[in-house]
Coordinates of C-alpha atoms in Angstrom, one line a residue:
Chain A
X1 CA 34.3 -88.3 29.7
X2 CA 37.1 -90.7 28.3
X3 CA 39.6 -89.2 26.1
X4 CA 38.8 -91.1 22.9
X5 CA 40.2 -90.2 19.5
X6 CA 38.9 -90.2 15.9
X7 CA 40.2 -93.9 15.7
X8 CA 38.9 -95.2 19.1
X9 CA 35.5 -93.3 19.5
X10 CA 32.7 -95.8 19.8
X11 CA 29.7 -95.2 17.5
X12 CA 26.8 -94.5 19.8
X13 CA 23.1 -94.0 18.9
X14 CA 20.4 -91.7 20.0
X15 CA 16.7 -91.4 18.9
X16 CA 15.1 -88.2 17.8
X17 CA 12.5 -87.1 15.2
X18 CA 11.9 -90.7 14.4
X19 CA 15.5 -91.4 13.4
X20 CA 18.1 -93.5 15.2
X21 CA 21.2 -91.2 14.8
X22 CA 24.7 -92.8 14.7
X23 CA 27.4 -90.4 16.2
X24 CA 30.9 -90.3 17.8
X25 CA 32.2 -87.8 20.3
X26 CA 35.6 -87.3 21.6
X27 CA 37.9 -84.7 22.9
X28 CA 37.9 -82.4 25.9
X29 CA 34.5 -82.0 27.3
X30 CA 33.1 -79.2 29.2
X31 CA 33.1 -76.4 26.6
X32 CA 31.1 -75.8 23.6
X33 CA 31.3 -78.9 21.2
X34 CA 32.0 -78.7 17.6
X35 CA 29.5 -80.5 15.4
X36 CA 30.6 -81.6 11.9
X37 CA 28.2 -81.8 9.1
X38 CA 29.4 -84.1 6.2
X39 CA 29.4 -83.6 2.4
X40 CA 27.5 -85.4 -0.4
X41 CA 27.6 -89.3 0.1
X42 CA 29.9 -89.0 2.9
X43 CA 29.9 -91.0 6.2
X44 CA 31.6 -90.1 9.6
X45 CA 34.6 -92.0 8.3
X46 CA 35.2 -89.4 5.5
X47 CA 36.4 -86.8 8.0
X48 CA 40.2 -86.4 8.3
X49 CA 41.6 -87.5 11.7
X50 CA 44.3 -84.8 11.2
X51 CA 41.6 -82.2 11.5
X52 CA 39.3 -83.9 14.0
X53 CA 42.0 -85.1 16.4
X54 CA 43.8 -81.8 15.8
X55 CA 40.9 -79.8 17.3
X56 CA 40.1 -82.0 20.3
X57 CA 42.8 -80.5 22.6
X58 CA 40.6 -77.6 23.6
X59 CA 37.1 -78.9 22.7
X60 CA 35.0 -81.7 22.2
X61 CA 34.3 -83.0 18.5
X62 CA 31.0 -84.5 17.5
X63 CA 30.5 -86.4 14.2
X64 CA 27.3 -87.8 13.3
X65 CA 25.3 -89.5 10.3
X66 CA 22.4 -87.4 9.5
X67 CA 19.0 -89.1 8.6
X68 CA 19.3 -91.8 6.0
X69 CA 23.1 -91.9 5.9
X70 CA 25.1 -94.9 6.7
X71 CA 24.7 -96.2 10.3
X72 CA 21.7 -93.9 10.9
X73 CA 18.2 -95.0 10.2
X74 CA 15.5 -93.0 8.3
X75 CA 15.5 -91.4 4.8
X76 CA 17.6 -88.7 3.4
X77 CA 15.1 -85.8 3.0
X78 CA 15.0 -83.9 -0.3
X79 CA 15.6 -80.4 1.1
X80 CA 18.4 -78.7 3.0
X81 CA 15.9 -77.4 5.5
X82 CA 14.8 -80.9 6.5
X83 CA 18.3 -82.0 6.8
X84 CA 19.0 -78.9 9.1
X85 CA 15.9 -79.9 11.2
X86 CA 17.1 -83.4 11.5
X87 CA 20.5 -82.1 12.7
X88 CA 18.9 -79.9 15.3
X89 CA 17.0 -82.7 16.7
X90 CA 20.1 -84.8 16.9
X91 CA 22.1 -82.1 18.7
X92 CA 19.2 -81.6 21.3
X93 CA 18.8 -85.4 21.6
X94 CA 22.4 -85.6 22.9
X95 CA 21.5 -83.1 25.5
X96 CA 23.3 -80.0 24.1
X97 CA 21.9 -76.5 24.2
X98 CA 24.6 -74.6 22.4
X99 CA 27.2 -75.8 19.9
X100 CA 29.6 -74.6 17.2
X101 CA 28.7 -75.9 14.0
X102 CA 31.2 -76.9 11.0
X103 CA 29.7 -77.8 7.6
X104 CA 31.6 -79.0 4.6
X105 CA 30.1 -78.7 1.1
X106 CA 26.5 -80.0 1.3
X107 CA 27.0 -79.9 5.0
X108 CA 27.9 -76.3 4.7
X109 CA 24.3 -75.6 3.3
X110 CA 22.9 -77.6 6.3
X111 CA 25.1 -75.6 8.8
X112 CA 23.8 -72.3 7.3
X113 CA 20.1 -73.4 7.5
X114 CA 20.7 -74.7 11.0
X115 CA 22.2 -71.4 12.3
X116 CA 19.3 -69.5 10.7
X117 CA 16.7 -71.7 12.2
X118 CA 18.4 -72.1 15.6
X119 CA 20.2 -69.0 16.4
X120 CA 20.3 -69.8 20.1
X121 CA 21.6 -73.3 19.4
X122 CA 24.5 -72.3 17.1
X123 CA 27.2 -70.0 18.6
X124 CA 29.8 -70.0 15.9
X125 CA 29.7 -71.3 12.3
X126 CA 32.5 -72.7 10.1
X127 CA 31.7 -73.0 6.4
X128 CA 33.9 -75.1 4.3
X129 CA 34.1 -75.6 0.6
X130 CA 30.5 -74.3 0.3
X131 CA 28.2 -71.6 -0.9
X132 CA 25.2 -69.5 -0.7
X133 CA 21.7 -70.2 -2.1
X134 CA 21.6 -69.7 -5.8
X135 CA 25.5 -69.6 -5.8
X136 CA 27.5 -69.6 -9.0
X137 CA 27.2 -72.9 -10.7
X138 CA 25.1 -74.3 -7.8
X139 CA 21.8 -75.1 -9.7
X140 CA 23.3 -78.4 -10.4
X141 CA 26.6 -80.3 -10.1
X142 CA 29.2 -78.3 -11.8
X143 CA 30.6 -79.7 -15.2
X144 CA 33.7 -80.6 -13.4
X145 CA 31.8 -82.4 -10.6
X146 CA 29.6 -84.2 -13.1
X147 CA 32.8 -85.6 -14.8
X148 CA 34.6 -86.4 -11.6
X149 CA 31.6 -88.0 -9.8
X150 CA 30.6 -89.8 -13.1
X151 CA 33.9 -91.5 -13.7
X152 CA 35.0 -94.9 -12.5
X153 CA 38.1 -95.5 -10.5
X154 CA 40.2 -98.6 -10.0
X155 CA 40.4 -97.8 -6.4
X156 CA 36.9 -96.1 -5.4
X157 CA 38.7 -93.9 -2.8
X158 CA 40.6 -92.3 -5.6
X159 CA 37.5 -90.4 -6.4
X160 CA 38.4 -88.2 -3.4
X161 CA 41.8 -87.3 -5.0
X162 CA 39.9 -85.4 -7.8
X163 CA 37.0 -84.1 -5.7
X164 CA 39.1 -82.7 -2.8
X165 CA 42.6 -81.9 -4.4
X166 CA 44.0 -79.9 -7.1
X167 CA 45.9 -81.3 -10.1
X168 CA 49.4 -80.1 -9.0
X169 CA 51.7 -82.8 -7.8
X170 CA 51.9 -81.2 -4.3
X171 CA 48.2 -81.2 -3.9
X172 CA 47.9 -84.8 -5.2
X173 CA 50.7 -85.9 -2.8
X174 CA 48.7 -84.3 0.0
X175 CA 45.6 -86.1 -1.3
X176 CA 47.3 -89.5 -1.0
X177 CA 48.2 -88.8 2.6
X178 CA 44.6 -87.9 3.3
X179 CA 43.5 -91.2 1.9
X180 CA 45.9 -93.0 4.3
X181 CA 44.6 -91.1 7.2
X182 CA 41.0 -91.6 6.5
X183 CA 41.7 -95.3 6.5
X184 CA 43.4 -95.4 9.8
X185 CA 40.4 -96.4 11.7
X186 CA 39.9 -100.1 11.0
X187 CA 37.2 -101.1 13.4
X188 CA 33.6 -100.2 13.8
X189 CA 33.7 -98.2 10.4
X190 CA 30.7 -96.6 8.8
X191 CA 29.2 -98.7 5.9
X192 CA 29.2 -96.7 2.7
X193 CA 25.9 -95.0 1.9
X194 CA 23.0 -96.6 0.0
X195 CA 22.0 -95.9 -3.5
X196 CA 19.1 -93.9 -2.2
X197 CA 21.4 -91.2 -0.9
X198 CA 23.0 -89.5 -3.8
X199 CA 19.5 -88.8 -5.6
X200 CA 17.9 -87.3 -2.6
X201 CA 20.9 -85.1 -1.8
X202 CA 21.2 -84.0 -5.5
X203 CA 17.6 -83.0 -5.2
X204 CA 18.1 -81.0 -2.1
X205 CA 21.2 -79.3 -3.8
X206 CA 19.3 -78.3 -6.9
X207 CA 16.5 -76.8 -4.9
X208 CA 19.0 -74.8 -2.9
X209 CA 21.0 -73.8 -5.9
X210 CA 18.1 -72.7 -8.2
X211 CA 18.3 -69.1 -9.3
X212 CA 16.1 -66.6 -7.4
X213 CA 15.8 -62.9 -6.8
X214 CA 18.1 -61.3 -4.4
X215 CA 19.4 -64.5 -3.5
X216 CA 21.9 -63.6 -1.0
X217 CA 19.7 -61.5 1.3
X218 CA 19.0 -64.3 3.6
X219 CA 22.6 -64.2 4.7
X220 CA 22.1 -60.9 6.5
X221 CA 20.1 -63.0 9.1
X222 CA 23.3 -65.1 9.9
X223 CA 24.5 -63.3 13.0
X224 CA 26.9 -65.9 14.2
X225 CA 30.7 -65.1 14.1
X226 CA 31.5 -67.2 10.9
X227 CA 34.6 -68.5 9.4
X228 CA 34.4 -69.4 5.6
X229 CA 37.2 -71.6 4.3
X230 CA 38.0 -73.0 0.8
X231 CA 40.7 -73.9 -1.6
X232 CA 41.3 -70.9 -4.1
X233 CA 40.6 -73.4 -7.0
X234 CA 37.5 -75.3 -6.0
X235 CA 35.8 -76.9 -9.1
X236 CA 33.1 -78.6 -7.0
X237 CA 31.6 -75.5 -5.5
X238 CA 33.5 -72.6 -7.1
X239 CA 35.7 -70.6 -4.8
X240 CA 33.9 -67.4 -5.7
X241 CA 31.0 -68.7 -3.6
X242 CA 33.1 -68.5 -0.6
X243 CA 33.9 -64.9 -1.5
X244 CA 30.1 -64.3 -1.9
X245 CA 29.4 -65.9 1.5
X246 CA 32.0 -63.5 3.2
X247 CA 30.5 -60.4 1.5
X248 CA 27.0 -61.1 2.6
X249 CA 27.3 -62.7 6.1
X250 CA 27.5 -59.7 8.7
X251 CA 30.2 -61.1 10.7
X252 CA 32.3 -63.4 8.4
X253 CA 36.0 -64.0 8.0
X254 CA 37.2 -65.6 4.7
X255 CA 40.4 -67.8 4.4
X256 CA 41.2 -69.2 0.9
X257 CA 44.3 -71.7 0.6
X258 CA 46.6 -71.7 -2.3
X259 CA 46.7 -74.5 -5.0
X260 CA 43.8 -76.3 -3.4
X261 CA 40.5 -77.5 -4.5
X262 CA 37.2 -78.4 -2.7
X263 CA 38.9 -80.2 0.3
X264 CA 41.6 -77.6 1.2
X265 CA 41.3 -78.4 4.9
X266 CA 42.6 -81.9 4.1
X267 CA 45.4 -80.4 2.2
X268 CA 46.6 -78.2 4.9
X269 CA 45.2 -79.8 8.1
X270 CA 47.8 -78.3 10.6
X271 CA 47.2 -74.7 9.2
X272 CA 43.4 -75.3 9.2
X273 CA 43.4 -76.5 12.7
X274 CA 45.4 -73.4 13.8
X275 CA 43.1 -71.2 12.0
X276 CA 40.0 -72.7 13.3
X277 CA 41.3 -72.9 16.8
X278 CA 42.1 -69.1 16.6
X279 CA 38.5 -68.4 15.3
X280 CA 36.8 -70.6 17.8
X281 CA 38.8 -69.1 20.8
X282 CA 38.4 -65.5 19.7
Chain B
X1 CA 71.4 -55.5 18.3
X2 CA 69.4 -53.6 20.9
X3 CA 65.8 -54.5 21.5
X4 CA 64.0 -51.3 20.6
X5 CA 60.5 -50.9 20.0
X6 CA 58.3 -49.0 17.6
X7 CA 58.2 -46.1 20.2
X8 CA 62.0 -46.1 20.9
X9 CA 63.8 -47.2 17.7
X10 CA 65.9 -44.4 16.5
X11 CA 65.4 -42.9 13.0
X12 CA 68.7 -43.9 11.0
X13 CA 69.8 -43.0 7.6
X14 CA 71.6 -44.7 4.7
X15 CA 72.6 -43.6 1.2
X16 CA 71.6 -45.3 -1.9
X17 CA 70.5 -44.6 -5.5
X18 CA 71.1 -40.9 -4.7
X19 CA 68.6 -40.9 -1.9
X20 CA 69.3 -40.6 1.8
X21 CA 66.8 -43.0 3.2
X22 CA 65.3 -42.6 6.7
X23 CA 64.5 -46.0 8.5
X24 CA 64.0 -47.7 11.8
X25 CA 64.6 -51.3 12.6
X26 CA 63.8 -53.1 15.8
X27 CA 63.0 -56.5 17.1
X28 CA 64.6 -59.9 17.2
X29 CA 67.6 -59.9 14.8
X30 CA 69.2 -63.0 13.1
X31 CA 66.5 -64.1 10.9
X32 CA 64.8 -62.8 7.9
X33 CA 63.5 -59.2 8.6
X34 CA 60.2 -58.0 7.4
X35 CA 60.2 -54.7 5.5
X36 CA 57.1 -52.6 5.6
X37 CA 56.0 -50.5 2.5
X38 CA 53.7 -47.6 3.3
X39 CA 50.4 -46.4 1.9
X40 CA 49.5 -43.2 0.0
X41 CA 50.9 -40.0 1.8
X42 CA 52.0 -42.0 4.8
X43 CA 55.2 -41.9 6.7
X44 CA 56.8 -44.4 9.1
X45 CA 54.7 -43.1 12.0
X46 CA 51.4 -44.2 10.3
X47 CA 52.2 -48.0 11.1
X48 CA 50.4 -49.2 14.1
X49 CA 52.7 -50.2 16.9
X50 CA 50.2 -53.0 18.0
X51 CA 51.1 -54.7 14.5
X52 CA 54.9 -53.7 14.4
X53 CA 55.7 -54.5 18.1
X54 CA 53.3 -57.6 17.8
X55 CA 55.6 -59.1 15.1
X56 CA 59.0 -58.4 16.7
X57 CA 59.1 -61.4 19.1
X58 CA 60.2 -63.7 16.4
X59 CA 61.7 -61.3 13.9
X60 CA 63.1 -57.9 13.0
X61 CA 60.9 -55.3 11.6
X62 CA 62.1 -52.6 9.3
X63 CA 60.2 -49.4 8.5
X64 CA 61.5 -46.8 6.1
X65 CA 60.4 -43.8 4.1
X66 CA 60.7 -44.3 0.5
X67 CA 62.4 -41.6 -1.8
X68 CA 60.9 -38.2 -1.4
X69 CA 58.7 -39.2 1.6
X70 CA 59.1 -37.3 5.0
X71 CA 62.5 -37.8 6.5
X72 CA 64.0 -39.3 3.2
X73 CA 65.6 -37.1 0.6
X74 CA 65.0 -37.2 -3.1
X75 CA 61.8 -37.1 -5.2
X76 CA 58.8 -39.4 -5.3
X77 CA 58.9 -41.1 -8.6
X78 CA 55.7 -41.2 -10.9
X79 CA 55.7 -44.9 -11.3
X80 CA 55.4 -48.0 -9.0
X81 CA 58.4 -49.6 -10.8
X82 CA 60.7 -46.8 -9.8
X83 CA 59.4 -46.8 -6.2
X84 CA 60.1 -50.5 -6.1
X85 CA 63.6 -50.0 -7.6
X86 CA 64.2 -47.5 -4.8
X87 CA 63.0 -49.9 -2.2
X88 CA 65.5 -52.5 -3.5
X89 CA 68.3 -50.1 -3.3
X90 CA 67.5 -49.2 0.3
X91 CA 67.2 -52.9 1.3
X92 CA 70.6 -53.6 -0.2
X93 CA 72.0 -50.6 1.4
X94 CA 71.4 -51.6 4.8
X95 CA 73.2 -54.9 4.0
X96 CA 70.5 -57.4 3.4
X97 CA 70.4 -60.2 1.0
X98 CA 66.8 -61.6 1.8
X99 CA 63.8 -60.2 3.3
X100 CA 60.1 -60.7 3.7
X101 CA 58.1 -57.7 2.4
X102 CA 54.8 -56.3 3.6
X103 CA 53.1 -53.7 1.6
X104 CA 49.8 -51.8 2.5
X105 CA 47.8 -50.2 -0.3
X106 CA 50.1 -48.2 -2.5
X107 CA 52.9 -50.0 -0.7
X108 CA 51.3 -53.3 -1.8
X109 CA 51.8 -52.3 -5.3
X110 CA 55.4 -51.6 -4.7
X111 CA 55.9 -54.8 -2.9
X112 CA 54.4 -56.7 -5.9
X113 CA 56.9 -55.0 -8.3
X114 CA 59.8 -55.4 -5.8
X115 CA 59.0 -59.3 -5.6
X116 CA 58.8 -59.6 -9.4
X117 CA 62.0 -57.6 -9.9
X118 CA 64.1 -59.1 -7.2
X119 CA 62.9 -62.7 -6.8
X120 CA 65.9 -63.6 -4.9
X121 CA 65.8 -60.8 -2.6
X122 CA 62.1 -61.2 -1.5
X123 CA 61.4 -64.6 0.2
X124 CA 57.8 -64.0 1.3
X125 CA 55.1 -61.4 0.5
X126 CA 52.3 -59.9 2.5
X127 CA 49.8 -57.8 0.5
X128 CA 47.4 -55.7 2.6
X129 CA 44.5 -53.7 1.3
X130 CA 45.9 -53.6 -2.2
X131 CA 45.1 -54.9 -5.7
X132 CA 46.6 -56.1 -9.1
X133 CA 47.5 -53.9 -12.0
X134 CA 44.2 -52.7 -13.7
X135 CA 42.3 -53.8 -10.6
X136 CA 38.6 -53.0 -10.2
X137 CA 38.2 -49.3 -9.5
X138 CA 41.9 -48.7 -9.7
X139 CA 42.3 -46.6 -12.8
X140 CA 41.8 -43.5 -10.3
X141 CA 40.9 -43.1 -6.7
X142 CA 37.6 -44.7 -6.2
X143 CA 34.6 -42.4 -5.8
X144 CA 34.5 -43.1 -2.0
X145 CA 38.3 -42.4 -1.8
X146 CA 37.9 -39.0 -3.6
X147 CA 35.3 -38.0 -1.2
X148 CA 37.2 -39.2 1.9
X149 CA 40.6 -37.6 1.0
X150 CA 38.7 -34.4 -0.4
X151 CA 37.0 -33.8 2.7
X152 CA 38.3 -31.5 5.6
X153 CA 38.4 -32.8 9.2
X154 CA 38.5 -30.8 12.4
X155 CA 41.3 -33.0 13.4
X156 CA 43.3 -34.0 10.6
X157 CA 44.0 -37.6 12.1
X158 CA 40.3 -38.2 11.6
X159 CA 40.8 -38.7 7.9
X160 CA 42.1 -42.2 8.8
X161 CA 39.0 -43.1 10.6
X162 CA 37.2 -42.9 7.2
X163 CA 39.9 -44.4 5.1
X164 CA 40.8 -47.3 7.2
X165 CA 37.6 -48.3 9.3
X166 CA 34.1 -49.1 8.4
X167 CA 31.1 -47.2 9.4
X168 CA 29.9 -49.5 12.2
X169 CA 30.2 -48.3 15.7
X170 CA 32.5 -51.2 16.5
X171 CA 34.9 -50.5 13.6
X172 CA 34.9 -46.7 14.4
X173 CA 35.7 -47.5 18.0
X174 CA 38.7 -49.6 16.8
X175 CA 39.7 -46.8 14.7
X176 CA 39.9 -44.4 17.7
X177 CA 42.1 -46.9 19.5
X178 CA 44.4 -47.0 16.4
X179 CA 44.6 -43.2 16.4
X180 CA 45.8 -43.1 20.0
X181 CA 48.4 -46.0 19.3
X182 CA 50.0 -44.3 16.2
X183 CA 50.3 -41.1 18.4
X184 CA 52.1 -43.0 21.2
X185 CA 55.6 -42.3 19.8
X186 CA 56.1 -38.6 20.8
X187 CA 60.0 -38.0 20.1
X188 CA 61.7 -38.2 16.8
X189 CA 58.4 -38.5 14.6
X190 CA 58.5 -38.3 11.0
X191 CA 57.3 -34.9 9.5
X192 CA 54.2 -35.0 7.4
X193 CA 54.9 -35.5 3.6
X194 CA 55.3 -32.4 1.4
X195 CA 52.7 -31.2 -1.1
X196 CA 54.6 -32.9 -3.9
X197 CA 54.1 -36.3 -2.6
X198 CA 50.3 -36.8 -3.4
X199 CA 50.3 -35.8 -7.1
X200 CA 53.3 -38.0 -7.9
X201 CA 51.8 -41.0 -6.0
X202 CA 48.5 -40.4 -7.8
X203 CA 50.1 -40.4 -11.1
X204 CA 51.9 -43.7 -10.3
X205 CA 48.6 -45.2 -9.1
X206 CA 46.8 -44.2 -12.2
X207 CA 49.5 -45.7 -14.5
X208 CA 49.4 -49.0 -12.5
X209 CA 45.5 -49.0 -12.5
X210 CA 45.0 -48.3 -16.3
X211 CA 42.9 -50.9 -18.0
X212 CA 45.1 -53.2 -20.2
X213 CA 44.6 -56.6 -21.9
X214 CA 45.1 -59.7 -19.6
X215 CA 46.0 -57.5 -16.8
X216 CA 46.5 -60.3 -14.3
X217 CA 48.8 -62.4 -16.2
X218 CA 51.9 -60.8 -14.6
X219 CA 50.9 -62.3 -11.3
X220 CA 51.8 -65.8 -12.5
X221 CA 55.3 -64.7 -12.2
X222 CA 55.0 -64.0 -8.5
X223 CA 56.4 -67.3 -7.0
X224 CA 56.9 -66.1 -3.4
X225 CA 54.5 -67.6 -0.9
X226 CA 52.1 -64.7 -0.5
X227 CA 49.5 -63.8 2.1
X228 CA 46.7 -61.4 0.9
X229 CA 44.8 -59.6 3.7
X230 CA 42.0 -57.1 3.6
X231 CA 38.9 -55.9 5.2
X232 CA 35.8 -57.5 3.5
X233 CA 34.3 -54.0 2.7
X234 CA 37.3 -52.0 1.6
X235 CA 36.1 -48.7 -0.3
X236 CA 39.6 -47.3 -1.0
X237 CA 40.9 -50.5 -3.0
X238 CA 37.9 -52.7 -3.5
X239 CA 38.0 -56.1 -1.6
X240 CA 37.4 -58.0 -4.8
X241 CA 40.9 -56.9 -5.8
X242 CA 42.2 -59.1 -3.0
X243 CA 40.2 -62.0 -4.1
X244 CA 41.7 -61.5 -7.7
X245 CA 45.2 -61.4 -6.3
X246 CA 44.6 -64.8 -4.7
X247 CA 43.1 -66.2 -7.7
X248 CA 46.1 -65.3 -9.9
X249 CA 49.1 -65.5 -7.7
X250 CA 50.3 -69.1 -7.9
X251 CA 50.9 -69.6 -4.1
X252 CA 48.7 -67.1 -2.4
X253 CA 46.5 -67.4 0.8
X254 CA 43.7 -64.9 1.3
X255 CA 42.2 -63.7 4.6
X256 CA 39.3 -61.1 4.6
X257 CA 38.2 -59.8 7.9
X258 CA 34.5 -58.9 8.8
X259 CA 33.0 -55.4 9.1
X260 CA 36.4 -53.9 8.0
X261 CA 37.4 -51.4 5.4
X262 CA 40.9 -50.6 4.1
X263 CA 42.9 -50.8 7.3
X264 CA 41.5 -54.2 8.6
X265 CA 45.0 -55.0 10.2
X266 CA 44.5 -52.1 12.5
X267 CA 41.0 -53.0 13.4
X268 CA 42.3 -56.7 14.4
X269 CA 45.9 -56.1 15.2
X270 CA 46.2 -59.2 17.6
X271 CA 44.4 -61.6 15.0
X272 CA 46.5 -60.0 12.2
X273 CA 49.7 -60.6 14.1
X274 CA 48.8 -64.3 14.7
X275 CA 47.9 -64.8 11.1
X276 CA 51.1 -63.1 9.8
X277 CA 53.3 -65.0 12.3
X278 CA 51.6 -68.4 11.3
X279 CA 52.2 -67.4 7.7
X280 CA 55.9 -66.3 8.1
X281 CA 56.8 -69.3 10.2
X282 CA 55.1 -71.8 7.9

């Protein structure tokens, strides 16, 4: 397999579950690949090359658009469970029988469901900026998230400075570096998602987040070694939800980064890559 | 400086603040040394050589008995603040003007006070299995701690299996390995602490833990880069206290390990050494 990078990996396609999935894979093949699950309204191009290329020295990285997102065909389902079923269909369609799974925010919900539904398929789990079913402030977008996603920005990309980074000058400066990096790839970029994506994803998020009895019991069935990572000051999915995940998943390690909001892995990409590599090699 | 190890470093003595302090230093000199602050009723010999020797490749490690403990003279003060003042006097007496400070449990309280009182002396801070002033369950020993410390054990060392390790077979097996390691040093060991130590330390702990208004505000003044580490299931100082520390210290990273109680760094010494090295080098 050629040694492509985040910037050069061609977008490929594979058919499964009635969907034509767009994906990119790059890095060192032969081991257990790491499959990335994207956040609310994001495409393959919202991942940070400092993270993806940082991880490919020892493993293969696979990015994909789930059903209905950007370059993939189909419709965005209105439940996390169906998104996870689509992800499993995609993973099998590219010929894999065991993967590590990373999920960020909404993608972290999909990753949990995927790991629960497919315990043989998922070896290790990385949950970024995410939370449990019925997590705190997860029945709808948080007030902060409603304000941030509802605002208009002179430069549309600047939305992500508020979603992913804290208000400190240091965090905002890290955010501007992230915005540069995620624009490095100039050819064969994913189109932005259609207007149909956000409503379906919000419906799925709301169903996941609705209060229920003993909401965290399901986490006991997550037997994969799990790494939970977030910023200590996440206003999109409150940081306490990462603590709750660690407390209820039987084999979970938690890392919270300082002065960081929802996208802490983009604020500390080198440190995050070290922590993830240590975890996946452990 | 000779390259001693945990096992071979001679016990040395230095006079300061009316106390003859016993200490051992070993590892790579020339950088910023890491000073270890011990837990309730512990001596220099309760540190795990897998941790101390694991860290000396890139730095010097300094162990010491604070005032009134084991090989050191003097009395154990009945406040954390006085313990921290004694620690500062010791550090200056061995000729150091800047150190990194690690504190475990009671030692973590001392480390916080030391970092607050001596911001120039303390460069970076590592807080293990510890909590804030007025932390949850910290007004006295927790019910679990009272039971564990109040019980009798066929082998006295087995106390530490219950204090430091979780109930799972895997954690207990790690505990038995720790007990072997902390007995490796056979010559020039510290004597056990006197009967006067526990009451004074409990009084200091209780004063620290007493409920007060806005108890966590003081943490805003801790400007050192800080690494907070604990097991996710600490019954001696509840794990939520580590989360509280991270939430209130301006520049703190949190790591919680899975299936681990109060002594998680002894359950995962290699991983802990990697995390600490990454933090101190960062």
